[in-house]
Amino acid sequence: MAAPMNGNSDSFVKKPSIRFTKLFINGQFVDSVSGKVFETIDPRSGDVIAKIAEGSKEDIDAAVAAARNAFDNGPWPRMSGYARARIMMKFADLIEEHIEELAVLDTIDAGKLFSWGKAVDIPHTAMLLRYYAGAADKIHGEVLKMSRELQGYTLREPVGVVGHIIPWNFPSSMFFMKVSPALAVGCTMVVKPAEQTPLSALYYAHLAKQAGVPDGVLNVVTGYGPTAGAALASHMDVDKISFTGSTEVGRKVMEAAAASNLKQVSLELGGKSPLLIFDDADVNTAADLALLGILHNKGEICVASSRVYVQEGIYDEFVTKLKEKAKEWVVGDPFDPTSRVGPQVDKNQFDKILSYVEHGKREGATLLTGGKPIGEIGYYIQPTVFTDVKEDMLIAKDEIFGPVMSLMKFKTVDEAIKRANDTRYGLAAGIVTKNLDVANTVSRSIRAGIIWINCYFGFDNDCPYGGYKMSGFGRELGMDALHKYLHVKSVVTPIYNSPWL
């Protein structure tokens, strides 16, 4: 289950030179107004990687002013979609030229698997840019067939200055899920990356400048949520906030937006997603999916299948298979190609996860496997599975955001649906069955934004996802994501010789 850990291993520890540590405002890297810096930490060892400029309200003001001027007076919103697309394509090309360096940054900053970052996460950012670049010159309104003697049509126009607040679990993918569609439609923006993972965002700002994105269009202000993030959410000159993170912070973002200028808000928040495994499922495949759903990215993923419900007919066999297969998920240095699980992002998250493990024990759940930290260096935790879990336990209710699965048994389809919906969240769900009727019935009955049948993490650029209930609103990916950065304007004129003249 665990690879030997050595924070000073010559084989796997990478120490790249950190090129960008300052704020990026109006096309330039600058110190924060206060001159303050904060440390970004390597979760493999707890060591300091670099000191990063700590932005505050004054820096947010400067970045928003740059974005406002770029939107009101600059070329970006006034370019043809084709011209914007060419710059975005160049941006994507530059990312591909620096894949390895960018993957290293997310590995040392977030503990993400280097092999996965190099093969999937960083290439996906270039794909996102190209996907939305392809839509940039295809943004059209429609002609309206009016019921009165009027001619009408609609225009789709960029919403204006956007504030993007990015989470730490997918620092590159989430950066471009938000930035790419906003760039395509002609918005300007200020990005506030998570304080745990600022390095790749600053590098992307540098590449944007090289690609020809005009000054002021893309600004990056690093800093803390309660200062820089709060200032961005409440800023009077920001027209929209797109936030991904916890439900608790999402509530504060929405309150700040409402209290300022009633700016538009889209929120992609927490989850406690169920995976329902029915009696006819292949147990081997089901166990693989269940482990993938909770251990991918060390469980630090909003759509993780943290609640697994197994029908009673295969439950015992499933438990045996799950325990056996959990051993295949080797925890170790994320630069080691044999590792499948890296360290948690920081000490706070590490301690939070372990505290939930202790809650589970105290509340009477049975620890099937894992539940302990690994080694004395870094923030590594064993893959953890609890059985005998009840819905009123904290481990079944709260989003732990780590490699901790709650395993439960059910009898009927109706019971499975009811228990799956017994949560304040509604982000994702999975269904494992060979019965098409069961798959259709359950997928239509679960209140969640995306349902995966006989797969998990089935993301695609064309497929929108987002939340129901306290998992938020608004969608990432697909054309739905593009539309949330657009206003619809109606234009109406009377028909000649109509009574309106």
Tab-separated table of C-alpha atoms in Angstrom, residues 153-320:
chain	number	residue	atom	x	y	z
A	153	TYR	CA	-33.101	39.998	-32.684
A	154	THR	CA	-30.722	39.150	-29.880
A	155	LEU	CA	-27.013	39.816	-29.407
A	156	ARG	CA	-24.649	37.855	-27.182
A	157	GLU	CA	-22.133	40.204	-25.611
A	158	PRO	CA	-19.290	39.608	-23.099
A	159	VAL	CA	-20.379	40.185	-19.524
A	160	GLY	CA	-17.360	42.399	-18.801
A	161	VAL	CA	-14.720	42.068	-16.073
A	162	VAL	CA	-14.710	38.611	-14.477
A	163	GLY	CA	-13.181	37.513	-11.193
A	164	HIS	CA	-12.051	33.873	-11.203
A	165	ILE	CA	-11.309	32.242	-7.840
A	166	ILE	CA	-9.473	28.951	-8.444
A	167	PRO	CA	-9.208	25.919	-6.117
A	168	TRP	CA	-6.002	24.109	-5.196
A	169	ASN	CA	-6.917	20.547	-6.158
A	170	PHE	CA	-6.706	21.051	-9.945
A	171	PRO	CA	-4.753	24.318	-10.259
A	172	SER	CA	-4.148	24.044	-14.009
A	173	SER	CA	-7.372	22.436	-15.219
A	174	MET	CA	-9.594	24.758	-13.198
A	175	PHE	CA	-7.608	27.810	-14.292
A	176	PHE	CA	-8.432	27.090	-17.919
A	177	MET	CA	-11.973	25.806	-17.352
A	178	LYS	CA	-12.698	29.378	-16.290
A	179	VAL	CA	-10.213	31.466	-18.261
A	180	SER	CA	-10.678	29.793	-21.669
A	181	PRO	CA	-14.404	30.495	-22.254
A	182	ALA	CA	-14.082	33.969	-20.735
A	183	LEU	CA	-11.235	34.807	-23.117
A	184	ALA	CA	-13.126	33.384	-26.091
A	185	VAL	CA	-16.146	35.665	-25.647
A	186	GLY	CA	-14.052	38.811	-25.085
A	187	CYS	CA	-14.112	39.239	-21.301
A	188	THR	CA	-11.193	40.584	-19.292
A	189	MET	CA	-10.374	39.071	-15.913
A	190	VAL	CA	-8.608	38.874	-12.595
A	191	VAL	CA	-7.605	35.390	-11.423
A	192	LYS	CA	-7.070	34.641	-7.725
A	193	PRO	CA	-5.425	31.195	-7.476
A	194	ALA	CA	-5.516	29.251	-4.223
A	195	GLU	CA	-2.769	30.308	-1.830
A	196	GLN	CA	-1.679	26.653	-1.613
A	197	THR	CA	-0.973	26.417	-5.359
A	198	PRO	CA	0.039	29.749	-6.936
A	199	LEU	CA	2.994	28.642	-9.066
A	200	SER	CA	1.399	27.402	-12.289
A	201	ALA	CA	-1.078	30.315	-12.457
A	202	LEU	CA	1.780	32.815	-12.522
A	203	TYR	CA	3.538	30.787	-15.201
A	204	TYR	CA	0.356	30.786	-17.321
A	205	ALA	CA	0.196	34.574	-16.997
A	206	HIS	CA	3.721	34.761	-18.440
A	207	LEU	CA	2.751	32.513	-21.359
A	208	ALA	CA	-0.389	34.567	-22.028
A	209	LYS	CA	1.776	37.657	-22.450
A	210	GLN	CA	4.070	35.785	-24.839
A	211	ALA	CA	1.067	34.579	-26.844
A	212	GLY	CA	-0.120	38.131	-27.451
A	213	VAL	CA	-2.983	38.464	-24.948
A	214	PRO	CA	-3.190	42.268	-24.540
A	215	ASP	CA	-2.114	43.864	-21.268
A	216	GLY	CA	-4.883	44.018	-18.681
A	217	VAL	CA	-6.919	41.179	-20.176
A	218	LEU	CA	-5.517	38.457	-17.884
A	219	ASN	CA	-4.324	39.487	-14.429
A	220	VAL	CA	-3.222	37.127	-11.637
A	221	VAL	CA	-3.243	38.198	-7.988
A	222	THR	CA	-1.897	35.654	-5.519
A	223	GLY	CA	-2.890	35.862	-1.861
A	224	TYR	CA	-5.348	34.653	0.728
A	225	GLY	CA	-9.089	34.152	0.411
A	226	PRO	CA	-10.217	36.407	3.282
A	227	THR	CA	-8.197	39.334	1.873
A	228	ALA	CA	-7.568	39.106	-1.879
A	229	GLY	CA	-10.472	36.756	-2.585
A	230	ALA	CA	-12.946	38.764	-0.532
A	231	ALA	CA	-11.840	42.011	-2.180
A	232	LEU	CA	-12.400	40.495	-5.618
A	233	ALA	CA	-15.849	39.110	-4.757
A	234	SER	CA	-17.035	42.439	-3.367
A	235	HIS	CA	-15.458	44.753	-5.958
A	236	MET	CA	-17.863	47.218	-7.557
A	237	ASP	CA	-16.107	47.110	-10.957
A	238	VAL	CA	-16.233	43.319	-11.294
A	239	ASP	CA	-19.225	42.199	-13.355
A	240	LYS	CA	-19.115	38.478	-12.575
A	241	ILE	CA	-17.500	36.061	-10.112
A	242	SER	CA	-16.799	32.426	-10.982
A	243	PHE	CA	-15.817	30.472	-7.881
A	244	THR	CA	-14.880	26.840	-7.307
A	245	GLY	CA	-14.311	25.693	-3.758
A	246	SER	CA	-16.084	24.765	-0.557
A	247	THR	CA	-19.777	25.410	0.058
A	248	GLU	CA	-18.904	27.469	3.145
A	249	VAL	CA	-16.702	29.876	1.194
A	250	GLY	CA	-19.130	29.880	-1.732
A	251	ARG	CA	-21.799	31.248	0.570
A	252	LYS	CA	-19.458	34.107	1.551
A	253	VAL	CA	-18.669	34.840	-2.101
A	254	MET	CA	-22.372	35.041	-2.914
A	255	GLU	CA	-23.036	37.325	0.052
A	256	ALA	CA	-20.178	39.636	-0.969
A	257	ALA	CA	-21.411	39.780	-4.559
A	258	ALA	CA	-24.945	40.611	-3.430
A	259	ALA	CA	-23.808	43.251	-0.953
A	260	SER	CA	-21.735	45.090	-3.563
A	261	ASN	CA	-23.137	45.486	-7.075
A	262	LEU	CA	-25.315	42.360	-7.427
A	263	LYS	CA	-22.731	40.922	-9.813
A	264	GLN	CA	-23.458	37.609	-11.492
A	265	VAL	CA	-22.137	34.582	-9.622
A	266	SER	CA	-21.472	30.990	-10.653
A	267	LEU	CA	-20.490	28.512	-7.950
A	268	GLU	CA	-19.066	24.998	-8.248
A	269	LEU	CA	-18.989	23.822	-4.649
A	270	GLY	CA	-18.660	20.759	-2.449
A	271	GLY	CA	-19.965	17.268	-2.954
A	272	LYS	CA	-20.658	13.987	-1.184
A	273	SER	CA	-21.281	11.958	-4.288
A	274	PRO	CA	-22.842	8.460	-4.168
A	275	LEU	CA	-21.764	5.446	-6.200
A	276	LEU	CA	-24.553	2.857	-6.458
A	277	ILE	CA	-23.493	-0.702	-7.256
A	278	PHE	CA	-26.269	-3.172	-8.074
A	279	ASP	CA	-26.369	-6.951	-7.745
A	280	ASP	CA	-25.841	-7.590	-11.457
A	281	ALA	CA	-22.593	-5.617	-11.582
A	282	ASP	CA	-19.258	-7.246	-12.245
A	283	VAL	CA	-17.685	-7.116	-8.785
A	284	ASN	CA	-14.150	-6.763	-10.103
A	285	THR	CA	-15.049	-3.768	-12.268
A	286	ALA	CA	-17.203	-2.238	-9.546
A	287	ALA	CA	-14.376	-2.404	-7.005
A	288	ASP	CA	-11.991	-0.746	-9.466
A	289	LEU	CA	-14.477	2.069	-10.106
A	290	ALA	CA	-15.143	2.573	-6.404
A	291	LEU	CA	-11.441	2.917	-5.627
A	292	LEU	CA	-10.826	5.162	-8.620
A	293	GLY	CA	-13.707	7.371	-7.522
A	294	ILE	CA	-12.258	8.034	-4.069
A	295	LEU	CA	-8.482	7.690	-4.546
A	296	HIS	CA	-7.869	9.560	-7.797
A	297	ASN	CA	-6.029	12.798	-6.986
A	298	LYS	CA	-5.788	11.470	-3.370
A	299	GLY	CA	-9.504	12.056	-2.908
A	300	GLU	CA	-9.056	15.809	-3.297
A	301	ILE	CA	-11.778	16.127	-5.913
A	302	CYS	CA	-15.234	17.626	-5.535
A	303	VAL	CA	-17.000	14.780	-7.369
A	304	ALA	CA	-15.232	11.956	-5.481
A	305	SER	CA	-17.443	8.912	-4.874
A	306	SER	CA	-17.097	9.146	-1.104
A	307	ARG	CA	-20.388	7.284	-0.391
A	308	VAL	CA	-20.479	3.803	-1.932
A	309	TYR	CA	-23.757	1.829	-1.723
A	310	VAL	CA	-23.628	-1.865	-2.640
A	311	GLN	CA	-26.703	-4.083	-3.065
A	312	GLU	CA	-26.842	-6.839	-0.459
A	313	GLY	CA	-26.532	-9.755	-2.922
A	314	ILE	CA	-22.895	-8.935	-3.765
A	315	TYR	CA	-21.934	-6.896	-0.709
A	316	ASP	CA	-19.727	-9.455	1.037
A	317	GLU	CA	-17.917	-10.397	-2.160
A	318	PHE	CA	-17.446	-6.707	-2.956
A	319	VAL	CA	-15.919	-5.978	0.462
A	320	THR	CA	-13.399	-8.775	0.023
